[in-house]
């Protein structure tokens, strides 16, 4: 049986099959709602159920609390309509014509960028046309159906290969394999491109980019795309890490200032004294910008950093809801392991 979903803002309306989440049905109807992990972990897809009922599905309590559920909020990546519903997302745009595909790829090159960061270059099948937007991510599909998400670190004009920056997780199944046993020429499968974290090219707002650790990966894709476009919008790029070796492509980021005259790069270290900026990366943004109401902000990295940035940029600096884009690097839910 199918159910009708009415979606605000924009008065959209579409059908959802019984087993489809609100997000899946919206994407299938060509509508893009904010989302990240698609796994009930990051909270990016949170919205309001205005009429009707949904089954909330499995999600992390941190992404949606009991109190929020009681208030009528839901995570659209896990919520399935139980009848006709009316829902409200933070924003709704047309998804465009980029196709999500499941493809094989070959590990072309492995390069250690830091002790705990590996750059993987994936070569795509020559016969496939793989299109993506700067900043999106892919899911690596493991043999038993589990998935692991990684952001694309290169720009779309160079889509014959994909670059990933993989941070090693203690006890991590996939990232452990990457650092210990992965060999060049290994064949992987992936699904993508995924996510709503990508450069909005139709906007004229000045851009603030905030990366934490390997959150630099999609930001690199965005900056390389901006260079390719010759983007004139001012860009301030903050990259936060604990210590200096965490800024694993610092020289590259410094070189961007020469190539893109509107770009300013601010590296920030939290755990090492140095001549540059210290403290938490979102704090550095708060120190530099008294008002973000006319800006567009892209934040990527650890969930706690993304949450702190979202809350403080909105409440203390007037950043509009629809001008904040983020990917939080959550882990796959235990049920997906
Ligand atoms: C949209 C998106 C994009 C991402 N892009 C990147 C990227 O570009 N680069 C990158 O390095 N990472 C990225 N990540 C994070 C990455 O997906 C995970 O690090 C990866 O899935 C870990 O896989 P694993 O198999 O090694 O670890 P798993 O085997 O899944 O987990 C390892 C261990 O960590 C534990 N764990 C679970 N949650 C946490 C937590 N929050 N903190 C600490 N430990 C935890 C688990 O219980 C388990 O014991 C992204 C995540 C998302 C959602
Ligand atoms: S919680 Fe729904 S996209 Fe992350």
mmCIF file of C-alpha atoms in Angstrom, residues 76 141 171 185 214 226 230 248 311 329 332:
data_model
loop_
_atom_site.group_PDB
_atom_site.id
_atom_site.type_symbol
_atom_site.label_atom_id
_atom_site.label_comp_id
_atom_site.label_asym_id
_atom_site.label_seq_id
_atom_site.Cartn_x
_atom_site.Cartn_y
_atom_site.Cartn_z
ATOM 1 C CA UNK A 76 13.183 11.453 7.877
ATOM 2 C CA UNK A 141 29.635 -1.758 0.339
ATOM 3 C CA UNK A 171 39.060 -1.485 16.386
ATOM 4 C CA UNK A 185 44.442 -3.211 -7.259
ATOM 5 C CA UNK A 214 39.426 14.247 7.789
ATOM 6 C CA UNK A 226 35.552 26.578 -6.675
ATOM 7 C CA UNK A 230 36.910 30.636 -10.805
ATOM 8 C CA UNK A 248 47.829 16.540 6.709
ATOM 9 C CA UNK A 311 23.959 25.617 17.643
ATOM 10 C CA UNK A 329 31.205 11.774 10.571
ATOM 11 C CA UNK A 332 27.437 2.970 11.077
#
